[in-house]
mmCIF file of C-alpha atoms in Angstrom:
data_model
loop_
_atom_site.group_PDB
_atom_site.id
_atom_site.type_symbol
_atom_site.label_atom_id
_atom_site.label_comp_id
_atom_site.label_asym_id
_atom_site.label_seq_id
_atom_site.Cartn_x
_atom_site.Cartn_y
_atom_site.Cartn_z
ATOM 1 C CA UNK Y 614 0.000 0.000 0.000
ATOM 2 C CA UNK Y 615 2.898 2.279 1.009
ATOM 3 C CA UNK Y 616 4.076 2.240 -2.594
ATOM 4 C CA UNK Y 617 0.169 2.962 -4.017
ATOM 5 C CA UNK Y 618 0.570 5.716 -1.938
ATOM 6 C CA UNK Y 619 3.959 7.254 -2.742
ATOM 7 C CA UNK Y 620 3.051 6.745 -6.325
ATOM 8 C CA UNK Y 621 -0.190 8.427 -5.901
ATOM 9 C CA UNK Y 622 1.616 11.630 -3.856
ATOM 10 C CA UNK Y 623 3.800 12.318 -6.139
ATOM 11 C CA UNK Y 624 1.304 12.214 -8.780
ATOM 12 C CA UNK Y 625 -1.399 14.367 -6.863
ATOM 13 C CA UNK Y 626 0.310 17.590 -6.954
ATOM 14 C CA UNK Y 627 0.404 17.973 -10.894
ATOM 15 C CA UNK Y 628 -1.105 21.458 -10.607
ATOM 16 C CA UNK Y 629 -1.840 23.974 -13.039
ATOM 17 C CA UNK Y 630 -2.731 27.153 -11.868
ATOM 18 C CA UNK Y 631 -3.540 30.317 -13.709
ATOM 19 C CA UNK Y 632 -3.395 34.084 -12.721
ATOM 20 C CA UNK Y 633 -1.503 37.681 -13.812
ATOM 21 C CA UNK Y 634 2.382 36.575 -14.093
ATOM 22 C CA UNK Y 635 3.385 40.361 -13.247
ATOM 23 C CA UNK Y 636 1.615 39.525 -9.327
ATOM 24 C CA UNK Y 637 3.956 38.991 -6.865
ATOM 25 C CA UNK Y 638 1.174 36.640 -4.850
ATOM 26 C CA UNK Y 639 -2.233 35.213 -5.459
ATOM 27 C CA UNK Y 640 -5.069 32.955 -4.326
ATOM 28 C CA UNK Y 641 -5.643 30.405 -7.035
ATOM 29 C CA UNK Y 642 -9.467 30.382 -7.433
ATOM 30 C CA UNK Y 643 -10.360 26.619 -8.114
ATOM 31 C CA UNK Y 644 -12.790 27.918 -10.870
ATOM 32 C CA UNK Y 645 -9.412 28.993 -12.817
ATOM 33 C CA UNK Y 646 -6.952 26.481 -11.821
ATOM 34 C CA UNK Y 647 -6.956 22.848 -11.028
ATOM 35 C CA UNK Y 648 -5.120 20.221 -8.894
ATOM 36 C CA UNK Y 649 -4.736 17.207 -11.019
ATOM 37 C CA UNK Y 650 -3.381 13.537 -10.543
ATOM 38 C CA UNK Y 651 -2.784 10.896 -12.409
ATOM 39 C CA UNK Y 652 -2.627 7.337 -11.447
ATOM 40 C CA UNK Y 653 -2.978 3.823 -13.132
ATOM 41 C CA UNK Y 654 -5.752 2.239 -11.363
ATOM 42 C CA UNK Y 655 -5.892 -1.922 -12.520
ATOM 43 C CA UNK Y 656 -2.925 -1.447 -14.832
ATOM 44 C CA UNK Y 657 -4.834 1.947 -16.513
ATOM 45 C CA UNK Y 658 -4.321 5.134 -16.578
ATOM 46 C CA UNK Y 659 -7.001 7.205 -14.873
ATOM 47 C CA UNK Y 660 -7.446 11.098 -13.917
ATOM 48 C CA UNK Y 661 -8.674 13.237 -11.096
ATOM 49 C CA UNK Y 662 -8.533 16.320 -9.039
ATOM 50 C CA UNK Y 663 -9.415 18.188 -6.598
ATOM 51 C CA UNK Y 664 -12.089 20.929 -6.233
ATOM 52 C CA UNK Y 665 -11.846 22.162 -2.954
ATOM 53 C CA UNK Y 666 -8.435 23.624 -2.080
ATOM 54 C CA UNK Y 667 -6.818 27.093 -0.628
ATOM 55 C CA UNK Y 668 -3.396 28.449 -1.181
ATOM 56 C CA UNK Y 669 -0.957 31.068 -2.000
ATOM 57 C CA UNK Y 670 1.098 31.275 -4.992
ATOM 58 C CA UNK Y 671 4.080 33.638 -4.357
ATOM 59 C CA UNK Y 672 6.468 33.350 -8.395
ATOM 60 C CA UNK Y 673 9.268 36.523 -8.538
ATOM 61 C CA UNK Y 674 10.287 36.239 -11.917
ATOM 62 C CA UNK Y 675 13.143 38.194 -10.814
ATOM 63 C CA UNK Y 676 14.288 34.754 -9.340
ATOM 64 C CA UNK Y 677 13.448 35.903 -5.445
ATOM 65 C CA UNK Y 678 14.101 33.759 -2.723
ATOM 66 C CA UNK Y 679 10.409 35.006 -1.394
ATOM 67 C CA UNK Y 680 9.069 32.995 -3.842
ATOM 68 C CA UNK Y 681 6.820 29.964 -2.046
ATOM 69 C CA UNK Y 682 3.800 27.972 -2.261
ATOM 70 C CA UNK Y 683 1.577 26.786 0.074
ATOM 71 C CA UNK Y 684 -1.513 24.890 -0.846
ATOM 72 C CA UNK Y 685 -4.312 23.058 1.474
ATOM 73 C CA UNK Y 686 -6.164 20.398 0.030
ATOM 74 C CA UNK Y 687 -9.836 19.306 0.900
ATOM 75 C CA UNK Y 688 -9.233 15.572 0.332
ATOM 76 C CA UNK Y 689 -13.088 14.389 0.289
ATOM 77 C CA UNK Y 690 -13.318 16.477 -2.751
ATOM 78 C CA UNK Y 691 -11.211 13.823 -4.991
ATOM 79 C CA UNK Y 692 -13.203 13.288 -8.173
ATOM 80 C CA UNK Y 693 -11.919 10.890 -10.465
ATOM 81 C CA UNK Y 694 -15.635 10.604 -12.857
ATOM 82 C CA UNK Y 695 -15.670 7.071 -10.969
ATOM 83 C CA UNK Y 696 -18.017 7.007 -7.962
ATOM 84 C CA UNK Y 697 -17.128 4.244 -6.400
ATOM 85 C CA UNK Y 698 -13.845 5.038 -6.965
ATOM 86 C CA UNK Y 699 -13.728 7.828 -5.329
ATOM 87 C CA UNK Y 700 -15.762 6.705 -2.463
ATOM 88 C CA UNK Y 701 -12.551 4.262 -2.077
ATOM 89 C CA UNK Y 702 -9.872 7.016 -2.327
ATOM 90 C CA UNK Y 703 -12.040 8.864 0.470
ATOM 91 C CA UNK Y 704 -12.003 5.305 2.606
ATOM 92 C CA UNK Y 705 -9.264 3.915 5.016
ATOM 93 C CA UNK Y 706 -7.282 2.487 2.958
ATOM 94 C CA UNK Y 707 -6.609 5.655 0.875
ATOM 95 C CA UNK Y 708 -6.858 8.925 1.727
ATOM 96 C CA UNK Y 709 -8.653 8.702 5.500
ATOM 97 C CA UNK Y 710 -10.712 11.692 5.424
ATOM 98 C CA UNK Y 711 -12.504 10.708 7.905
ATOM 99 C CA UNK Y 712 -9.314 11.256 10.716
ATOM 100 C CA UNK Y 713 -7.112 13.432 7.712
ATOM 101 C CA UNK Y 714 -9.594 15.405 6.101
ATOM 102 C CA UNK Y 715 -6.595 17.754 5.034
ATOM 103 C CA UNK Y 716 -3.417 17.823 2.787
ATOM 104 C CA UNK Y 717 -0.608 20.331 2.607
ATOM 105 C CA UNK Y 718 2.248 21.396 0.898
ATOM 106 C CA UNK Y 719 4.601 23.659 1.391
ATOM 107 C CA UNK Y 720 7.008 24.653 -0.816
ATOM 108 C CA UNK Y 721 11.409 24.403 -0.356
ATOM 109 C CA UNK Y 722 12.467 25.824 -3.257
ATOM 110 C CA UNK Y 723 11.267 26.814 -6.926
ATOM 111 C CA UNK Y 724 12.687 26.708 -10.279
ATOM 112 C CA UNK Y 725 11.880 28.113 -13.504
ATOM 113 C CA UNK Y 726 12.201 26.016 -16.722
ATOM 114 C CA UNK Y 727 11.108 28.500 -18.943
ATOM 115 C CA UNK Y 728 8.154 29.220 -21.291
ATOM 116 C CA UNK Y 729 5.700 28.786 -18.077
ATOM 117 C CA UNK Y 730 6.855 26.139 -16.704
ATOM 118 C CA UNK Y 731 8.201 25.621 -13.069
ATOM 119 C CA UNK Y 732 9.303 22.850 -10.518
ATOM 120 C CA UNK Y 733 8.625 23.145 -7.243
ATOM 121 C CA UNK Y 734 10.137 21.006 -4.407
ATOM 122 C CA UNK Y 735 8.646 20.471 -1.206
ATOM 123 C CA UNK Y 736 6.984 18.913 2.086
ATOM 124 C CA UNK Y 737 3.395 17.105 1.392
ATOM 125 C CA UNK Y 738 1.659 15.970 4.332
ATOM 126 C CA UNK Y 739 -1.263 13.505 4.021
ATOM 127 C CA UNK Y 740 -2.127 11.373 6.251
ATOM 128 C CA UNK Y 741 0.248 13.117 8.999
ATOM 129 C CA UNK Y 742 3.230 11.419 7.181
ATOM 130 C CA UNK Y 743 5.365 14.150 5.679
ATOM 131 C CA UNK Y 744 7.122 13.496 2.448
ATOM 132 C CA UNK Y 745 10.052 15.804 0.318
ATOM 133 C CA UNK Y 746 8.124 15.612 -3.527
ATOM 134 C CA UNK Y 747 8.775 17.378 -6.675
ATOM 135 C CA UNK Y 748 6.362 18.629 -8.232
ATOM 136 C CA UNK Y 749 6.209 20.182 -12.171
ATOM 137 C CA UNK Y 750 3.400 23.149 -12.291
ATOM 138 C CA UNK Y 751 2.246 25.469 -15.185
ATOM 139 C CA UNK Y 752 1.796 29.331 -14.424
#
């Protein structure tokens, strides 16, 4: 299970996130942006996200070290267009929301690969076990 999991952290935090590059720090409104994970569920591939989450994004393309980002992440609101699915992530097994209704990240350190794209590395906490990930993001 440990390995389901790891696979499925480092996939969760595939976020794309939109907003005015010239601000120095934002909100992302989940109407605008999305979290996103992939997984392979039974050998397929299979997508979800998240709806319900809260953050800030602080970018300096000036290559700041203020730059951060910290997101919180509703977990019951997984939706992968699978039901029961979903109803599983949510269980005991998965996600716990029940005792961890709540992920976070927080951001280390973030670099810019150009053209809009960025890497972020940094401390996820689910299921109060805090991993170091790496996570790619599109501003």
């Amino acid at each position: 299970m440990m390995k389901k999991m790891t696979t499925l952290l480092l996939a969760l935090f595939g976020i794309l996130v939109t907003g005015n590059a010239a601000a120095t720090c934002w909100t992302p409104v989940p109407q605008a942006s999305k979290i996103s994970f992939d997984i392979s569920q039974a050998g397929a591939p299979l997508q979800g996200t998240f709806s319900d989450y809260s953050g800030q994004i602080c970018i300096d393309t000036g290559g700041s070290s203020a730059e951060s980002i910290q997101v919180q992440i509703q977990m019951a609101s997984v939706d992968t267009q699978l039901p029961e699915l979903d109803e599983a992530l949510r269980g005991a097994d998965f996600f716990a929301v029940a005792h961890w209704p709540q992920a976070t990240f927080k951001s280390d350190s973030i670099s810019a690969l150009g053209q809009g794209r960025y890497q972020v590395q940094g401390r996820l906490t689910l299921r109060d076990v805090t991993r170091s990930i790496t996570v790619p993001f599109t501003l």
